[in-house]
JSON list of C-alpha atoms in Angstrom, two decimals:
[
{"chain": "D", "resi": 1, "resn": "UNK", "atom": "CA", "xyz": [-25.03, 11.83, -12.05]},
{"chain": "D", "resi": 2, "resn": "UNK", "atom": "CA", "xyz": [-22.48, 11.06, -8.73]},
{"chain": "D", "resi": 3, "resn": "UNK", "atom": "CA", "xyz": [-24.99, 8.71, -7.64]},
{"chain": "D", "resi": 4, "resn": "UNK", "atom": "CA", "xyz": [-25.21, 7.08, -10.27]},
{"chain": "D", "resi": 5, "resn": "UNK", "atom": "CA", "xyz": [-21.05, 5.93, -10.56]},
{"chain": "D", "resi": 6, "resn": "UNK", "atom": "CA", "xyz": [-19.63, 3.68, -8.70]},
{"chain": "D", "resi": 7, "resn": "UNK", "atom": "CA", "xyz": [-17.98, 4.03, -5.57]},
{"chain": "D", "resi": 8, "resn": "UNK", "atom": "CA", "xyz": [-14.23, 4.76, -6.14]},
{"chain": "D", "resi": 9, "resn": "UNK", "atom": "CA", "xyz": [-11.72, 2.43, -4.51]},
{"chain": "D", "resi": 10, "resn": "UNK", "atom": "CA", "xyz": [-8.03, 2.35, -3.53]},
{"chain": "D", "resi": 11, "resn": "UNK", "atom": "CA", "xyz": [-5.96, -0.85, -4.08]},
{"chain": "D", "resi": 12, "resn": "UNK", "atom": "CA", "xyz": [-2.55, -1.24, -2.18]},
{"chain": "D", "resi": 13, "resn": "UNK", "atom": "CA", "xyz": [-0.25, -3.98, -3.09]},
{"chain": "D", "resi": 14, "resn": "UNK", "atom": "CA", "xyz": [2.32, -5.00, -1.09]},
{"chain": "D", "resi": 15, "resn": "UNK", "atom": "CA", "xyz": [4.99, -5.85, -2.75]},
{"chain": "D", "resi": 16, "resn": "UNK", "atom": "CA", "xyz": [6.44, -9.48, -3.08]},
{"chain": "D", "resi": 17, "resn": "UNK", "atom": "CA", "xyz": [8.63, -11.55, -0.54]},
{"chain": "D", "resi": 18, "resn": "UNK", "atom": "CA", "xyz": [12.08, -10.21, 1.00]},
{"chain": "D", "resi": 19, "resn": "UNK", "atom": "CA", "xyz": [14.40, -11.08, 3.25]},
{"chain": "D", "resi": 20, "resn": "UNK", "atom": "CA", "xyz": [12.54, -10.34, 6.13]},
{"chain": "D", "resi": 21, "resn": "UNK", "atom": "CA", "xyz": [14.45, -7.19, 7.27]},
{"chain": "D", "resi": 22, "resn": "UNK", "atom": "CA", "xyz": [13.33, -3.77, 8.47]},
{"chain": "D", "resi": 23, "resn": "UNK", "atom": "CA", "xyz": [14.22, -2.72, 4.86]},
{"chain": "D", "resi": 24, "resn": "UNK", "atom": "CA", "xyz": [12.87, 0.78, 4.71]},
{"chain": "D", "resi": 25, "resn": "UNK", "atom": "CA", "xyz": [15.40, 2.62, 2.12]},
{"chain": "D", "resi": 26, "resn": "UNK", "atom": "CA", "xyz": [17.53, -0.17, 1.61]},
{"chain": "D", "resi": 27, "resn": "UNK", "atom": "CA", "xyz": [17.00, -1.36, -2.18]},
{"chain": "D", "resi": 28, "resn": "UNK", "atom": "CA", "xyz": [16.90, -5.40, -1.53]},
{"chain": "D", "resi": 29, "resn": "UNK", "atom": "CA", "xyz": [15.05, -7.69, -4.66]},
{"chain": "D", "resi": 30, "resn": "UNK", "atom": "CA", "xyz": [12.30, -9.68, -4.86]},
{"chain": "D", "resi": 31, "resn": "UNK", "atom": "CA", "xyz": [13.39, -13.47, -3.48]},
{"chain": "D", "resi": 32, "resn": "UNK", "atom": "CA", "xyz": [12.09, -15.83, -5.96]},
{"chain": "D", "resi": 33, "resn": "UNK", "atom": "CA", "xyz": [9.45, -16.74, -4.14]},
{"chain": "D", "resi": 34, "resn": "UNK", "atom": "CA", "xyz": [8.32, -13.07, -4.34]},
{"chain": "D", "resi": 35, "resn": "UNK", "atom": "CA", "xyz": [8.25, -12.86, -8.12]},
{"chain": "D", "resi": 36, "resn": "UNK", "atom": "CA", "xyz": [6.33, -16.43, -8.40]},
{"chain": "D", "resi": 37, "resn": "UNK", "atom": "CA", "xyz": [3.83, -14.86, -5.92]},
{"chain": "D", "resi": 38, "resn": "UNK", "atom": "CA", "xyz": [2.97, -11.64, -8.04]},
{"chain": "D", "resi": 39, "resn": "UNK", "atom": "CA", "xyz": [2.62, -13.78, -11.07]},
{"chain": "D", "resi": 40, "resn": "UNK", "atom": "CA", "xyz": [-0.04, -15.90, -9.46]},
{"chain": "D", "resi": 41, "resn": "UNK", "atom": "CA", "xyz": [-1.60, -13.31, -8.88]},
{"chain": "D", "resi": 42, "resn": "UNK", "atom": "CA", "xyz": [-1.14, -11.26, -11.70]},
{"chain": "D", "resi": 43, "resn": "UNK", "atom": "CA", "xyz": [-3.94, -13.08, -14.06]},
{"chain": "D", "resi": 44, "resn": "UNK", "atom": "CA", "xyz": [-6.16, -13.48, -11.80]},
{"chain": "D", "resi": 45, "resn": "UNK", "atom": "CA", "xyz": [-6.91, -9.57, -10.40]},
{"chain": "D", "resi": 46, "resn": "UNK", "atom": "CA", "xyz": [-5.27, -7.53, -13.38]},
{"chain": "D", "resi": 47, "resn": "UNK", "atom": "CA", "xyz": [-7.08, -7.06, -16.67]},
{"chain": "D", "resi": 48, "resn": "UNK", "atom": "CA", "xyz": [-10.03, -6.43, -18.61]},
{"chain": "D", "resi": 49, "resn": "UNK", "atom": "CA", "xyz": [-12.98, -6.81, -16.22]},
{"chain": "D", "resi": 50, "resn": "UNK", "atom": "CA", "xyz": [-10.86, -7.90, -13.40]},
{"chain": "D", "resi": 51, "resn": "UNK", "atom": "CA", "xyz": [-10.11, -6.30, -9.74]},
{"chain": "D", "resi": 52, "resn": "UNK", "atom": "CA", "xyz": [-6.84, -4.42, -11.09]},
{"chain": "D", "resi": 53, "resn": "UNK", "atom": "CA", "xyz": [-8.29, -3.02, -14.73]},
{"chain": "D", "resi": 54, "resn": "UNK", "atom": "CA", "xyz": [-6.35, -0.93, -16.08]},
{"chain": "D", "resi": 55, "resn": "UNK", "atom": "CA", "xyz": [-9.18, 1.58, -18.08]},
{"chain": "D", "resi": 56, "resn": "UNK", "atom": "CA", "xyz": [-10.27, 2.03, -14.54]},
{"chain": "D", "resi": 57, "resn": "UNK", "atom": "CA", "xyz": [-6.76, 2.99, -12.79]},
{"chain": "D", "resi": 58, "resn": "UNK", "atom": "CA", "xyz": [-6.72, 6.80, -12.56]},
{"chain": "D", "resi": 59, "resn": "UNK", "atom": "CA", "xyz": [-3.13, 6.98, -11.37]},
{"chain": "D", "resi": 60, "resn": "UNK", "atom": "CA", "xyz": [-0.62, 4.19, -9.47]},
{"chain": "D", "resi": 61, "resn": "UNK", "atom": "CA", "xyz": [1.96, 5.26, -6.57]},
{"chain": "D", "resi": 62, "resn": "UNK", "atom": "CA", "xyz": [4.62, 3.22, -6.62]},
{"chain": "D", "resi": 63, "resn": "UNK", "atom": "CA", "xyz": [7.59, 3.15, -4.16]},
{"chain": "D", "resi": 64, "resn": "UNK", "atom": "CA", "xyz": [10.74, 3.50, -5.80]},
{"chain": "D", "resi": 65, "resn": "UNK", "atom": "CA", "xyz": [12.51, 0.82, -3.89]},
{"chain": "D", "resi": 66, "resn": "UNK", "atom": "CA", "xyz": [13.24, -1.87, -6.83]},
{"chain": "D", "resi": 67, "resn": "UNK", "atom": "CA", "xyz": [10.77, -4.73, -4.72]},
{"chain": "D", "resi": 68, "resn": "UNK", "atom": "CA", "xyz": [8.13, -2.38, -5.45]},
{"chain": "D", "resi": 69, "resn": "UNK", "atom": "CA", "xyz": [8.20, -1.25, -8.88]},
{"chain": "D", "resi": 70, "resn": "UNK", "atom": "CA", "xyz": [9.67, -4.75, -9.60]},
{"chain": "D", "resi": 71, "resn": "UNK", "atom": "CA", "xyz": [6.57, -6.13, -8.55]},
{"chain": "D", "resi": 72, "resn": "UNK", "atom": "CA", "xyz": [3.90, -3.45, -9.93]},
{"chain": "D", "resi": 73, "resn": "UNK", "atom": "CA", "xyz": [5.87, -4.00, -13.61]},
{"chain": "D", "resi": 74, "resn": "UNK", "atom": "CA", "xyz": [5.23, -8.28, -13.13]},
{"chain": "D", "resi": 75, "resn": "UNK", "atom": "CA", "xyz": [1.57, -7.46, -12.63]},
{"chain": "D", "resi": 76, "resn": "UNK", "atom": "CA", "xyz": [0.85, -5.99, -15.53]},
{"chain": "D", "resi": 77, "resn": "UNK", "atom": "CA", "xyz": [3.51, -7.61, -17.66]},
{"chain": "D", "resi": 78, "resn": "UNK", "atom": "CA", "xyz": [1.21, -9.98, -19.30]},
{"chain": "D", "resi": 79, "resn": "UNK", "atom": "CA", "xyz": [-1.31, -7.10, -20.30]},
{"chain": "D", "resi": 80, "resn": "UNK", "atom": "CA", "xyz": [1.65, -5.43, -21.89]},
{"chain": "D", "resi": 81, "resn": "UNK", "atom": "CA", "xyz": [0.15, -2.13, -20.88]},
{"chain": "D", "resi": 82, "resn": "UNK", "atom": "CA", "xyz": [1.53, -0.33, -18.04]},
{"chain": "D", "resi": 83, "resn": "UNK", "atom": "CA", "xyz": [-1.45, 2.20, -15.59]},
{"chain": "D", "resi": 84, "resn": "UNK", "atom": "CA", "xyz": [-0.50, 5.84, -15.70]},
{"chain": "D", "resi": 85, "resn": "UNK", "atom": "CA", "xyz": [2.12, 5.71, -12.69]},
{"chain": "D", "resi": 86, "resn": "UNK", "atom": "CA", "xyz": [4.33, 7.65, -10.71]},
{"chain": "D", "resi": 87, "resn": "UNK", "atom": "CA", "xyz": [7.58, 6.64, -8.37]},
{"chain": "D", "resi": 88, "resn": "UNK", "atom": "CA", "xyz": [6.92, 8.41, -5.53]},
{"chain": "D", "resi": 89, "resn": "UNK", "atom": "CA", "xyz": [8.76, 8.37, -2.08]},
{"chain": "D", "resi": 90, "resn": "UNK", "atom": "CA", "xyz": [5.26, 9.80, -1.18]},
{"chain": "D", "resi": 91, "resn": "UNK", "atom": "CA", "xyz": [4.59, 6.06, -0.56]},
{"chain": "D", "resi": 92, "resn": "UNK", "atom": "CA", "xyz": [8.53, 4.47, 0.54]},
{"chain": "D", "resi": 93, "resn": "UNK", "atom": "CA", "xyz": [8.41, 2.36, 3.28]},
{"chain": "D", "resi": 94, "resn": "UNK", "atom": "CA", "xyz": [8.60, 3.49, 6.92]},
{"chain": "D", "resi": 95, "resn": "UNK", "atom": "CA", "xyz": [12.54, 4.86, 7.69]},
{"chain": "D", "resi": 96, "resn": "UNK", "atom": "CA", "xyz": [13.87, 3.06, 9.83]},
{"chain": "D", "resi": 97, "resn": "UNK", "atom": "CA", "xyz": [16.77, 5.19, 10.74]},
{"chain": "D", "resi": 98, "resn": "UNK", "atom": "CA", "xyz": [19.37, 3.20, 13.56]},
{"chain": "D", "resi": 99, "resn": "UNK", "atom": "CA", "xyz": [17.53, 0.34, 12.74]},
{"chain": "D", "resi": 100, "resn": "UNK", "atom": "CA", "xyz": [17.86, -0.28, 8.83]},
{"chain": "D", "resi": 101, "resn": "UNK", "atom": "CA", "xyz": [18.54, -3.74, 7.58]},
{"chain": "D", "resi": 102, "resn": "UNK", "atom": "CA", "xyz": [18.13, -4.99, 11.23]},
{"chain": "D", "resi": 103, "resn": "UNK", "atom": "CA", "xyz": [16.59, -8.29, 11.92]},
{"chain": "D", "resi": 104, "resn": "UNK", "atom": "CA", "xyz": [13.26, -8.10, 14.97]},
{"chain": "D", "resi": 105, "resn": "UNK", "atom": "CA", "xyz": [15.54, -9.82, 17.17]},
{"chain": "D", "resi": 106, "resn": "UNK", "atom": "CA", "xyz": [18.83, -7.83, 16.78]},
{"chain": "D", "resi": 107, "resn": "UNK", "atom": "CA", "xyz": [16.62, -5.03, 17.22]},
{"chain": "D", "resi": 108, "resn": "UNK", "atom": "CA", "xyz": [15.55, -6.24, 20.56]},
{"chain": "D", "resi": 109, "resn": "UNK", "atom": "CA", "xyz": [19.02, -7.05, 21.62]},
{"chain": "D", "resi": 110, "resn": "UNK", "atom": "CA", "xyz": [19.28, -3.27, 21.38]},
{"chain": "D", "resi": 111, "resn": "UNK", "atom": "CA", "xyz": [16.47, -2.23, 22.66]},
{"chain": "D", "resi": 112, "resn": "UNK", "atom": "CA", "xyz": [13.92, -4.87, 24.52]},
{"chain": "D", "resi": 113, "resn": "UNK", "atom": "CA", "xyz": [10.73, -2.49, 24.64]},
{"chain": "D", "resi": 114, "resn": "UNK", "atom": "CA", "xyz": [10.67, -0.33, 21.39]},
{"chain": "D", "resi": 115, "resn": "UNK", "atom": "CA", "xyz": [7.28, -0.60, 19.58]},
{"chain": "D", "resi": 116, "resn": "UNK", "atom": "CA", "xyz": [7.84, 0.89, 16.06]},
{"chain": "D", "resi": 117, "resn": "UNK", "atom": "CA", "xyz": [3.95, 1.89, 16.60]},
{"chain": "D", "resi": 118, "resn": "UNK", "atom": "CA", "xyz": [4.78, 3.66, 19.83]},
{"chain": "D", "resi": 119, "resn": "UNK", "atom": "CA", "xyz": [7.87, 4.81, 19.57]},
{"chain": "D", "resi": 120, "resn": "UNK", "atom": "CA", "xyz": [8.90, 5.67, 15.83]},
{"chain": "D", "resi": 121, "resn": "UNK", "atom": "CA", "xyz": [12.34, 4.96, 14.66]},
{"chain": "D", "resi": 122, "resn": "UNK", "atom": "CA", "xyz": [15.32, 7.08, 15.96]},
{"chain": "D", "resi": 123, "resn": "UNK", "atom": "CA", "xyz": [17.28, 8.48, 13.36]},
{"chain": "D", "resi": 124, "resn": "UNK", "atom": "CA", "xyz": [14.25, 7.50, 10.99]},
{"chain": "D", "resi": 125, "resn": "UNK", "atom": "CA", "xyz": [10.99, 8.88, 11.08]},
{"chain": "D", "resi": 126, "resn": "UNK", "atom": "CA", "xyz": [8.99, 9.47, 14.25]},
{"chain": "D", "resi": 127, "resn": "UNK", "atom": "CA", "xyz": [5.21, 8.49, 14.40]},
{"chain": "D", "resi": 128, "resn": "UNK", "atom": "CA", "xyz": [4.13, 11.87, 13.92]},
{"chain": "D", "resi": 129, "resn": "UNK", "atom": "CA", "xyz": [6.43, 11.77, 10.56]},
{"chain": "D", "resi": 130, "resn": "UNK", "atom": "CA", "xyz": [5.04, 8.51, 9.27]},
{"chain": "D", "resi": 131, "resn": "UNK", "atom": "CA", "xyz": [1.39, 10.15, 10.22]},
{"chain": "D", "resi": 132, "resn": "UNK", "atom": "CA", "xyz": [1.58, 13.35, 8.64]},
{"chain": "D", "resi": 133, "resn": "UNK", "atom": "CA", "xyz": [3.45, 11.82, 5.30]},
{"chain": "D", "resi": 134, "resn": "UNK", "atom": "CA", "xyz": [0.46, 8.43, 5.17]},
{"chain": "D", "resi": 135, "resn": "UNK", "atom": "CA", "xyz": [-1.82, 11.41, 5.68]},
{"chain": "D", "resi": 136, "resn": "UNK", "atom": "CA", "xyz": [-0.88, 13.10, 3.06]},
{"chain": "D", "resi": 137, "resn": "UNK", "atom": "CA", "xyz": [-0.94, 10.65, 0.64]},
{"chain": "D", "resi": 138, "resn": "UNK", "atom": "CA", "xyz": [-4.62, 9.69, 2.05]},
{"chain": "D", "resi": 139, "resn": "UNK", "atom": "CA", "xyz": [-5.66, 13.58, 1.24]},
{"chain": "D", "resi": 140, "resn": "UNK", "atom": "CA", "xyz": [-4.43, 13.37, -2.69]},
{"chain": "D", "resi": 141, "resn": "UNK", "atom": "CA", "xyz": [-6.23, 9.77, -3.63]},
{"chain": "D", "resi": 142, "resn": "UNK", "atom": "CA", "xyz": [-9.29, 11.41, -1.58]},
{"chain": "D", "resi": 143, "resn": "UNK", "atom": "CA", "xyz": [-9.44, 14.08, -4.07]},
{"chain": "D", "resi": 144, "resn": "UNK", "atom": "CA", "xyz": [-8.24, 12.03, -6.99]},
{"chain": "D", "resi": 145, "resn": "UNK", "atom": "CA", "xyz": [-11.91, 9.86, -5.76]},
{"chain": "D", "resi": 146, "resn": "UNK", "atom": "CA", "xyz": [-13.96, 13.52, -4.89]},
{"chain": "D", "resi": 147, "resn": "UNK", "atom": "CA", "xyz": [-13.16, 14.61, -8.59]},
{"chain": "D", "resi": 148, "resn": "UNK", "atom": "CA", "xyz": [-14.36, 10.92, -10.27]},
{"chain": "D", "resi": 149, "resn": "UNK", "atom": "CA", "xyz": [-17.69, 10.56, -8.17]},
{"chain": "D", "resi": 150, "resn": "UNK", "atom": "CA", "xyz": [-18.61, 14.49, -8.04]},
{"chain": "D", "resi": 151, "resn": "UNK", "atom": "CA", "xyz": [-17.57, 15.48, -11.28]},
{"chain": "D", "resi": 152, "resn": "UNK", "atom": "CA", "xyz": [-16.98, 12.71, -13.66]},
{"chain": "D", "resi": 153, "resn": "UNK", "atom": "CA", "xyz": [-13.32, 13.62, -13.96]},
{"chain": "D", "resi": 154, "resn": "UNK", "atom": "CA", "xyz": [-10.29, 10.77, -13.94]},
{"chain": "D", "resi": 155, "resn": "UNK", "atom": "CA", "xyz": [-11.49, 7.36, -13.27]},
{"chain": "D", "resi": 156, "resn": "UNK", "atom": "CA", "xyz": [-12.53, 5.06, -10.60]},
{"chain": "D", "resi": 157, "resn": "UNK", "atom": "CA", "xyz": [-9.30, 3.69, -8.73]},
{"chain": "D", "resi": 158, "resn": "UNK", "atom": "CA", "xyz": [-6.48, 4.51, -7.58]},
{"chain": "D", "resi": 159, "resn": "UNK", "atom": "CA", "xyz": [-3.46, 1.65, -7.34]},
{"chain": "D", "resi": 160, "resn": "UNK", "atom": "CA", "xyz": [-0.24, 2.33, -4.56]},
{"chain": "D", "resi": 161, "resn": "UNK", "atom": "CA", "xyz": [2.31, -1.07, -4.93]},
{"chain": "D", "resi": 162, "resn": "UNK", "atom": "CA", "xyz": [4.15, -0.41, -1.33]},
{"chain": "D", "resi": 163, "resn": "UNK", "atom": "CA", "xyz": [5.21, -2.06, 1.54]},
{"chain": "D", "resi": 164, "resn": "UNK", "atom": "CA", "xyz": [4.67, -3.60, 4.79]},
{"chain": "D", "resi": 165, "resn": "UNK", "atom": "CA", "xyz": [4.57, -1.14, 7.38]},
{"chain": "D", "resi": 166, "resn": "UNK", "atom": "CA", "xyz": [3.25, 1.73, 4.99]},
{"chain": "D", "resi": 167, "resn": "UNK", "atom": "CA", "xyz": [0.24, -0.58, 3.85]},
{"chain": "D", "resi": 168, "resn": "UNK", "atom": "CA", "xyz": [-0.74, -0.86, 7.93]},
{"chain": "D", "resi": 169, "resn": "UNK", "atom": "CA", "xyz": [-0.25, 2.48, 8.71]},
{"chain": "D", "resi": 170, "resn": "UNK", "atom": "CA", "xyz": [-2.37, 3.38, 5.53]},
{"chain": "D", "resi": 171, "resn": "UNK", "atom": "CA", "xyz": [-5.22, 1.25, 6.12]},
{"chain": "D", "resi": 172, "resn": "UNK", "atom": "CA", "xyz": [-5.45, 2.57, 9.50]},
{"chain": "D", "resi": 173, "resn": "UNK", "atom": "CA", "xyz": [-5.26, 6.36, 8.64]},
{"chain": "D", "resi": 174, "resn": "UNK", "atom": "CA", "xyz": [-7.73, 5.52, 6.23]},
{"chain": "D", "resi": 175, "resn": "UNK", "atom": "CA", "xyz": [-10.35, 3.95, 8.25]},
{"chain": "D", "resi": 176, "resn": "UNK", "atom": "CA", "xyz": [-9.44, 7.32, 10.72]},
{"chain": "D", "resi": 177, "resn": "UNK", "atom": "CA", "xyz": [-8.18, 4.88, 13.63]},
{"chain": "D", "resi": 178, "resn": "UNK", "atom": "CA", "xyz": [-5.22, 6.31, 15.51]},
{"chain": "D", "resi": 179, "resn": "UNK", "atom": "CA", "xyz": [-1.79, 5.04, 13.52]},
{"chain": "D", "resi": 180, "resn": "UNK", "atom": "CA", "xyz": [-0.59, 2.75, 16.43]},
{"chain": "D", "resi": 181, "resn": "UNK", "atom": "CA", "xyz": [-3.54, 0.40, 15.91]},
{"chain": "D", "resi": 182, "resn": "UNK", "atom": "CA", "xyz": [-2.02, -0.99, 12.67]},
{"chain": "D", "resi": 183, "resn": "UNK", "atom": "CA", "xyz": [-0.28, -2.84, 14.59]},
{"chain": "D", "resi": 184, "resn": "UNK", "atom": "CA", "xyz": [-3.70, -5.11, 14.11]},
{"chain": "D", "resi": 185, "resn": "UNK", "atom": "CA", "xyz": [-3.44, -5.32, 10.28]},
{"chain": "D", "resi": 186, "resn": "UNK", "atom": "CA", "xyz": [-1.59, -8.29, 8.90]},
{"chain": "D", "resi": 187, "resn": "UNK", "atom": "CA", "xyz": [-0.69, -7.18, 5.61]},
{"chain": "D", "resi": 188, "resn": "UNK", "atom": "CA", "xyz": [0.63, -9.99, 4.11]},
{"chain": "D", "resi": 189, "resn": "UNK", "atom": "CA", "xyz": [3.90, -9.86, 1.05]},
{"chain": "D", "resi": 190, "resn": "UNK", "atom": "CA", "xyz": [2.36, -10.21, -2.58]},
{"chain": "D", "resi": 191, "resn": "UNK", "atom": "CA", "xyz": [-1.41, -9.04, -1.40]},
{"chain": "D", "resi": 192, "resn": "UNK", "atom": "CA", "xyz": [-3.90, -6.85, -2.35]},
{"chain": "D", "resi": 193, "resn": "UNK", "atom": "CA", "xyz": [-6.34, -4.55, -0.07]},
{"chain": "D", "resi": 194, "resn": "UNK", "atom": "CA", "xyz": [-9.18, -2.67, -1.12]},
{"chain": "D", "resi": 195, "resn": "UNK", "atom": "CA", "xyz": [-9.96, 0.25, 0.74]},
{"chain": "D", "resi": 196, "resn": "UNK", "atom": "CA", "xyz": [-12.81, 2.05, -0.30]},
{"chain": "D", "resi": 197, "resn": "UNK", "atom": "CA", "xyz": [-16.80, 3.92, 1.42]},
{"chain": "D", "resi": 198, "resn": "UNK", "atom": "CA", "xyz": [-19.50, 2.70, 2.90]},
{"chain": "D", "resi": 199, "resn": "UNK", "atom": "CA", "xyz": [-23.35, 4.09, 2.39]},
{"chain": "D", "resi": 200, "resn": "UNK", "atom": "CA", "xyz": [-22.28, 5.81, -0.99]},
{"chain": "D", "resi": 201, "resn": "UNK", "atom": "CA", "xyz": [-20.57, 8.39, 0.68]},
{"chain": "D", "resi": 202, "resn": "UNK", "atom": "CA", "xyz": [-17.37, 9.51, 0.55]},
{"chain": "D", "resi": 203, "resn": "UNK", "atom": "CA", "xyz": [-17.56, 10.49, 4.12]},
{"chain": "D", "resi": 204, "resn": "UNK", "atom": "CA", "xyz": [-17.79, 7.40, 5.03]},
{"chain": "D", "resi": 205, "resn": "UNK", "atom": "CA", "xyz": [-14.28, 5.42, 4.14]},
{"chain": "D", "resi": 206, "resn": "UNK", "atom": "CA", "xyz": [-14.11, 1.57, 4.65]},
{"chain": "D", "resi": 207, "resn": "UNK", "atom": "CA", "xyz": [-12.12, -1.50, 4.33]},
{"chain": "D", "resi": 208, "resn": "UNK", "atom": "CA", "xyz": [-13.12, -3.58, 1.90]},
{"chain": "D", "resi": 209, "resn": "UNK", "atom": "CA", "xyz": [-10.87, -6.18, 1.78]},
{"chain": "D", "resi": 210, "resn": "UNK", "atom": "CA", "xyz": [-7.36, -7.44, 2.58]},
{"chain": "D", "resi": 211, "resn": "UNK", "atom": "CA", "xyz": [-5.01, -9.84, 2.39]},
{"chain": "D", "resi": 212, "resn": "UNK", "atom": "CA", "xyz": [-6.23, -10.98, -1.12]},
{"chain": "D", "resi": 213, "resn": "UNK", "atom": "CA", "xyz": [-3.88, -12.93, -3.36]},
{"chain": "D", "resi": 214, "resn": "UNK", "atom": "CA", "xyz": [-3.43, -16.35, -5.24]},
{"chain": "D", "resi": 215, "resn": "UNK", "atom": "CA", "xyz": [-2.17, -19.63, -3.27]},
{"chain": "D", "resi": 216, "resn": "UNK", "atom": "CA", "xyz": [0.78, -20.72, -5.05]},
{"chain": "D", "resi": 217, "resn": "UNK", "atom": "CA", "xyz": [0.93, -24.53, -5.04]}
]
């Protein structure tokens, strides 16, 4: 019976520490910092009973950019399993276009009032782009979760390992706010959010949690 499964749920990570950048489809590593924070981590949500198990991962989306898939391979490197996974560019970071491997204040120096929220990124994508393309993305895990909880079919979860500026846009699509108002999301490097329903309906998205992750000492 649908009632009777659980509620499906969609995990983002965001992928470890950078050089803080706009890095959209620039292919920059993990700083060291980044790796120790995704092994932290890594025990602690992934495994056998855990937040991140891997019987209940239906599919992962995983960014192609090398500080993505570098982290969603650390996570599940001491399982020695991998989730059924795809890289996808379905789930790349926001283009950034004229303003690729720019720093916030360089950025500025160029142009004072630009709002990435507002405004898009010229020669990247617009707002509308980023919209339609989160959207998108939002429309397949919602029928990855429609065929689990009406049907029995797949599994419960579905995993994306992303980034920054996706993750906020995401979470905001998926909670239907307008896109501009993830601008109030902190989504922090290394962390895991749980977006999932409210009431036992898949009407009725939610955020379940965010910002989750291990303190490193």
């Amino acid at each position: 019976m649908a009632e009777s499964r659980p509620m499906p749920r969609l995990f983002i990570v965001r992928h470890g520490e950078t050089e803080w950048r706009h890095t959209g489809l620039s292919d920059i590593p993990l700083t060291e910092r980044g790796k120790e924070q995704i092994l932290a981590s890594a025990p602690q949500f992934v495994g056998d009973g855990l937040l991140l198990d891997p019987k209940n991962i239906c599919t992962a989306l995983v960014s192609p950019r090398q500080r993505a898939h570098t982290t969603f391979h650390l996570l599940f490197q001491h399982i020695g399993t991998l989730p059924n996974h795809v890289l996808t560019e379905e789930v790349a970071e926001w283009n950034y276009g004229d303003y690729e491997g720019l720093k916030p204040a360089e950025i500025k120096a160029l142009n004072p009032g630009w709002k990435i929220w507002d405004d898009g990124c010229p020669g990247g994508e617009s707002v509308q782009e980023m919209q339609d393309r989160v959207d998108a993305v939002i429309k397949k895990v919602r029928e990855y979760h429609r065929q689990y909880k009406e049907e029995g079919a797949n599994t419960r979860d579905v995993l994306i390992v992303a980034h920054g500026h996706f993750s906020r846009v995401l979470i905001s699509r998926w909670i239907q706010f307008p896109l501009c108002l993830g601008t109030h999301f902190n989504v922090e490097p290394g962390s895991l959010a749980i977006l999932s329903y409210n009431h036992n309906s898949l009407a009725e998205p939610a955020l379940n949690g965010l910002n989750i992750a291990a303190k490193l000492k």
